[in-house]
Amino acid sequence: MDSVSESGGGGGASESTAEGCSSATGGGGGGAPPSRYESQKRRDWNTFLQYLKNHKPPLCLARCSGAHVIEFLKYLDQFGKTKVHASPCPYFGHPNPPAPCPCPLKQAWGSLDALIGRLRAAYEENGGRPESNPFAARAVRIYLRERLVPPPPPPPQIISLKQPQPKTTAGGGGGGDDPALPPPPSTTAASTTV
């Protein structure tokens, strides 16, 4: 197993080989513990390097492309917790299906987007050039955008919001059935003025 040594300095590049590729972990400041973001970024970077090392055939970071990054994201889907229903699934469009189905679990879009952001930064912090950053590749952006598109909503149920208007049969005074006119005055004897 390839070990990665951490430097105590501020973000220096410490060497590690994954099939002849150099990488670094990007250390924190001297003495202060790294932030949660920095710790997660380091774990993500090490996970990606391990993925490259275990890839058949093993990949060198220098030869890594956007297609390899997408392959890595698809590999991570097996550890996801978000159920994604396919269109033939009877529970497609239901947020809480009543029974289990064979649809796959996937990584949530937000998790993948954040992961790519951290790996993009880690790549450049570890000596990679921004113009050759595989995590910033157009193919990766398109892949994430396509994953963002939510499935179509279930067909709407048609509910009539109009209440039927009662028809008046006894109309006095020629007002007709026009609802804009006030009702005719009552013909009951109220009080008479003398």
Tab-separated table of C-alpha atoms in Angstrom:
chain	number	residue	atom	x	y	z
A	1	MET	CA	0.000	0.000	0.000
A	2	ASP	CA	1.260	3.424	-0.845
A	3	SER	CA	1.717	5.748	2.089
A	4	VAL	CA	1.294	9.458	1.908
A	5	SER	CA	3.357	11.557	4.237
A	6	GLU	CA	2.014	14.808	5.519
A	7	SER	CA	4.164	17.863	5.826
A	8	GLY	CA	3.930	20.075	8.846
A	9	GLY	CA	4.371	23.171	6.689
A	10	GLY	CA	1.650	25.254	5.105
A	11	GLY	CA	0.463	23.333	2.066
A	12	GLY	CA	3.804	22.085	0.770
A	13	ALA	CA	3.831	19.251	-1.728
A	14	SER	CA	4.930	15.993	-0.152
A	15	GLU	CA	5.729	13.259	-2.623
A	16	SER	CA	3.880	10.002	-2.973
A	17	THR	CA	3.828	7.702	-5.929
A	18	ALA	CA	0.788	6.124	-7.432
A	19	GLU	CA	2.347	4.343	-10.407
A	20	GLY	CA	4.967	7.023	-10.912
A	21	CYS	CA	2.704	9.990	-10.278
A	22	SER	CA	3.481	12.641	-7.742
A	23	SER	CA	0.836	13.794	-5.365
A	24	ALA	CA	0.575	15.699	-2.148
A	25	THR	CA	-1.758	15.949	0.731
A	26	GLY	CA	-1.592	19.660	1.391
A	27	GLY	CA	-0.862	20.120	5.056
A	28	GLY	CA	-2.538	22.553	7.366
A	29	GLY	CA	-0.922	25.393	9.241
A	30	GLY	CA	1.798	24.699	11.773
A	31	GLY	CA	0.145	23.319	14.901
A	32	ALA	CA	-3.469	24.310	14.277
A	33	PRO	CA	-5.704	21.356	13.383
A	34	PRO	CA	-7.064	21.478	9.825
A	35	SER	CA	-10.634	22.630	9.301
A	36	ARG	CA	-13.381	20.130	8.526
A	37	TYR	CA	-13.235	21.234	4.900
A	38	GLU	CA	-9.458	20.707	4.703
A	39	SER	CA	-9.728	17.310	6.389
A	40	GLN	CA	-12.487	16.227	4.022
A	41	LYS	CA	-10.554	17.540	1.029
A	42	ARG	CA	-7.490	15.515	2.098
A	43	ARG	CA	-9.602	12.354	2.571
A	44	ASP	CA	-11.254	12.858	-0.830
A	45	TRP	CA	-7.882	13.409	-2.492
A	46	ASN	CA	-6.410	10.277	-0.894
A	47	THR	CA	-9.505	8.284	-1.907
A	48	PHE	CA	-9.132	9.434	-5.507
A	49	LEU	CA	-5.410	8.572	-5.534
A	50	GLN	CA	-6.235	5.128	-4.129
A	51	TYR	CA	-8.876	4.713	-6.856
A	52	LEU	CA	-6.252	5.526	-9.504
A	53	LYS	CA	-3.824	3.060	-7.956
A	54	ASN	CA	-6.450	0.263	-7.874
A	55	HIS	CA	-7.752	1.049	-11.369
A	56	LYS	CA	-7.247	-1.701	-13.960
A	57	PRO	CA	-4.782	-0.845	-15.420
A	58	PRO	CA	-3.408	1.523	-12.764
A	59	LEU	CA	-3.633	5.160	-13.792
A	60	CYS	CA	-1.163	7.956	-13.380
A	61	LEU	CA	-2.597	11.270	-12.188
A	62	ALA	CA	-0.826	13.019	-15.063
A	63	ARG	CA	-2.827	10.873	-17.536
A	64	CYS	CA	-6.136	11.259	-15.715
A	65	SER	CA	-8.904	12.856	-17.778
A	66	GLY	CA	-12.452	14.001	-17.261
A	67	ALA	CA	-13.629	10.555	-18.407
A	68	HIS	CA	-11.684	8.978	-15.524
A	69	VAL	CA	-13.247	11.445	-13.085
A	70	ILE	CA	-16.734	10.489	-14.346
A	71	GLU	CA	-15.800	6.816	-13.978
A	72	PHE	CA	-14.776	7.585	-10.368
A	73	LEU	CA	-18.111	9.327	-9.703
A	74	LYS	CA	-19.993	6.326	-11.097
A	75	TYR	CA	-17.886	4.046	-8.904
A	76	LEU	CA	-18.915	6.103	-5.864
A	77	ASP	CA	-22.599	5.596	-6.679
A	78	GLN	CA	-22.454	2.100	-5.191
A	79	PHE	CA	-21.950	3.745	-1.789
A	80	GLY	CA	-24.819	6.195	-2.255
A	81	LYS	CA	-27.936	6.479	-0.111
A	82	THR	CA	-30.301	8.197	-2.551
A	83	LYS	CA	-32.807	5.897	-4.300
A	84	VAL	CA	-33.205	6.870	-7.946
A	85	HIS	CA	-36.277	5.331	-9.559
A	86	ALA	CA	-36.108	4.527	-13.265
A	87	SER	CA	-39.083	5.412	-15.453
A	88	PRO	CA	-40.439	1.816	-15.694
A	89	CYS	CA	-40.461	1.512	-11.879
A	90	PRO	CA	-43.996	1.486	-10.417
A	91	TYR	CA	-42.799	3.942	-7.744
A	92	PHE	CA	-41.323	6.402	-10.243
A	93	GLY	CA	-42.271	9.893	-9.075
A	94	HIS	CA	-43.292	8.808	-5.562
A	95	PRO	CA	-41.148	10.401	-2.840
A	96	ASN	CA	-41.926	7.652	-0.287
A	97	PRO	CA	-42.603	4.335	-2.011
A	98	PRO	CA	-44.634	1.851	0.054
A	99	ALA	CA	-42.445	-1.144	-0.820
A	100	PRO	CA	-38.854	-1.856	-1.862
A	101	CYS	CA	-37.904	-1.850	-5.523
A	102	PRO	CA	-34.793	-2.859	-7.499
A	103	CYS	CA	-33.877	0.698	-8.476
A	104	PRO	CA	-30.261	1.632	-7.661
A	105	LEU	CA	-28.925	3.785	-4.872
A	106	LYS	CA	-26.782	6.702	-6.006
A	107	GLN	CA	-24.802	9.545	-4.543
A	108	ALA	CA	-26.828	12.713	-4.099
A	109	TRP	CA	-26.123	15.409	-6.655
A	110	GLY	CA	-25.068	17.934	-4.017
A	111	SER	CA	-22.562	15.473	-2.572
A	112	LEU	CA	-20.970	14.899	-5.973
A	113	ASP	CA	-20.894	18.602	-6.745
A	114	ALA	CA	-19.169	19.366	-3.427
A	115	LEU	CA	-16.758	16.458	-3.933
A	116	ILE	CA	-15.738	17.738	-7.372
A	117	GLY	CA	-15.189	21.207	-5.907
A	118	ARG	CA	-12.888	19.824	-3.199
A	119	LEU	CA	-10.965	17.611	-5.644
A	120	ARG	CA	-10.626	20.480	-8.087
A	121	ALA	CA	-9.027	22.598	-5.364
A	122	ALA	CA	-6.867	19.718	-4.100
A	123	TYR	CA	-5.543	19.040	-7.596
A	124	GLU	CA	-4.283	22.592	-7.962
A	125	GLU	CA	-2.980	22.762	-4.389
A	126	ASN	CA	-0.940	19.655	-5.084
A	127	GLY	CA	0.866	21.094	-8.057
A	128	GLY	CA	-1.598	20.513	-10.870
A	129	ARG	CA	-2.046	23.201	-13.488
A	130	PRO	CA	-5.545	24.740	-13.669
A	131	GLU	CA	-5.695	24.312	-17.452
A	132	SER	CA	-5.116	20.542	-17.143
A	133	ASN	CA	-7.374	19.962	-14.121
A	134	PRO	CA	-9.463	16.861	-14.939
A	135	PHE	CA	-12.019	17.819	-12.274
A	136	ALA	CA	-12.730	21.030	-14.183
A	137	ALA	CA	-13.188	19.228	-17.497
A	138	ARG	CA	-16.222	20.086	-19.595
A	139	ALA	CA	-17.315	16.432	-19.603
A	140	VAL	CA	-17.489	16.454	-15.789
A	141	ARG	CA	-19.597	19.624	-15.761
A	142	ILE	CA	-21.971	18.111	-18.324
A	143	TYR	CA	-22.205	14.871	-16.349
A	144	LEU	CA	-23.110	16.768	-13.172
A	145	ARG	CA	-25.614	18.944	-15.012
A	146	GLU	CA	-27.318	15.870	-16.472
A	147	ARG	CA	-27.500	14.319	-13.007
A	148	LEU	CA	-29.057	17.525	-11.680
A	149	VAL	CA	-32.098	17.316	-13.915
A	150	PRO	CA	-34.836	15.884	-11.687
A	151	PRO	CA	-37.082	13.143	-12.976
A	152	PRO	CA	-40.340	14.379	-14.432
A	153	PRO	CA	-43.052	14.839	-11.809
A	154	PRO	CA	-45.924	12.394	-11.624
A	155	PRO	CA	-48.893	13.262	-13.823
A	156	PRO	CA	-51.015	15.950	-12.206
A	157	GLN	CA	-54.385	15.113	-10.776
A	158	ILE	CA	-57.054	17.323	-12.256
A	159	ILE	CA	-59.081	18.975	-9.539
A	160	SER	CA	-61.770	21.416	-10.494
A	161	LEU	CA	-61.549	24.519	-8.348
A	162	LYS	CA	-64.786	26.057	-9.637
A	163	GLN	CA	-67.810	25.528	-7.471
A	164	PRO	CA	-71.051	25.036	-9.382
A	165	GLN	CA	-73.163	28.185	-9.232
A	166	PRO	CA	-76.715	27.631	-7.986
A	167	LYS	CA	-79.248	28.838	-10.499
A	168	THR	CA	-82.068	31.053	-9.290
A	169	THR	CA	-85.460	30.113	-10.638
A	170	ALA	CA	-87.516	32.923	-9.213
A	171	GLY	CA	-86.228	36.173	-10.560
A	172	GLY	CA	-87.948	39.350	-9.634
A	173	GLY	CA	-87.504	42.752	-11.195
A	174	GLY	CA	-85.798	41.766	-14.463
A	175	GLY	CA	-82.336	41.378	-12.942
A	176	GLY	CA	-81.871	38.000	-14.627
A	177	ASP	CA	-79.168	35.686	-13.499
A	178	ASP	CA	-76.395	38.229	-13.718
A	179	PRO	CA	-74.202	37.643	-10.638
A	180	ALA	CA	-72.872	41.215	-10.826
A	181	LEU	CA	-76.262	42.680	-9.911
A	182	PRO	CA	-77.436	42.765	-6.309
A	183	PRO	CA	-80.352	40.499	-5.392
A	184	PRO	CA	-83.828	42.007	-5.769
A	185	PRO	CA	-85.345	43.575	-2.660
A	186	SER	CA	-87.389	41.386	-0.389
A	187	THR	CA	-91.183	41.584	-0.746
A	188	THR	CA	-91.967	40.796	2.864
A	189	ALA	CA	-93.736	43.432	4.863
A	190	ALA	CA	-91.174	44.952	7.152
A	191	SER	CA	-92.173	48.215	8.649
A	192	THR	CA	-94.333	50.803	7.112
A	193	THR	CA	-93.658	54.413	7.514
A	194	VAL	CA	-96.511	56.684	8.359
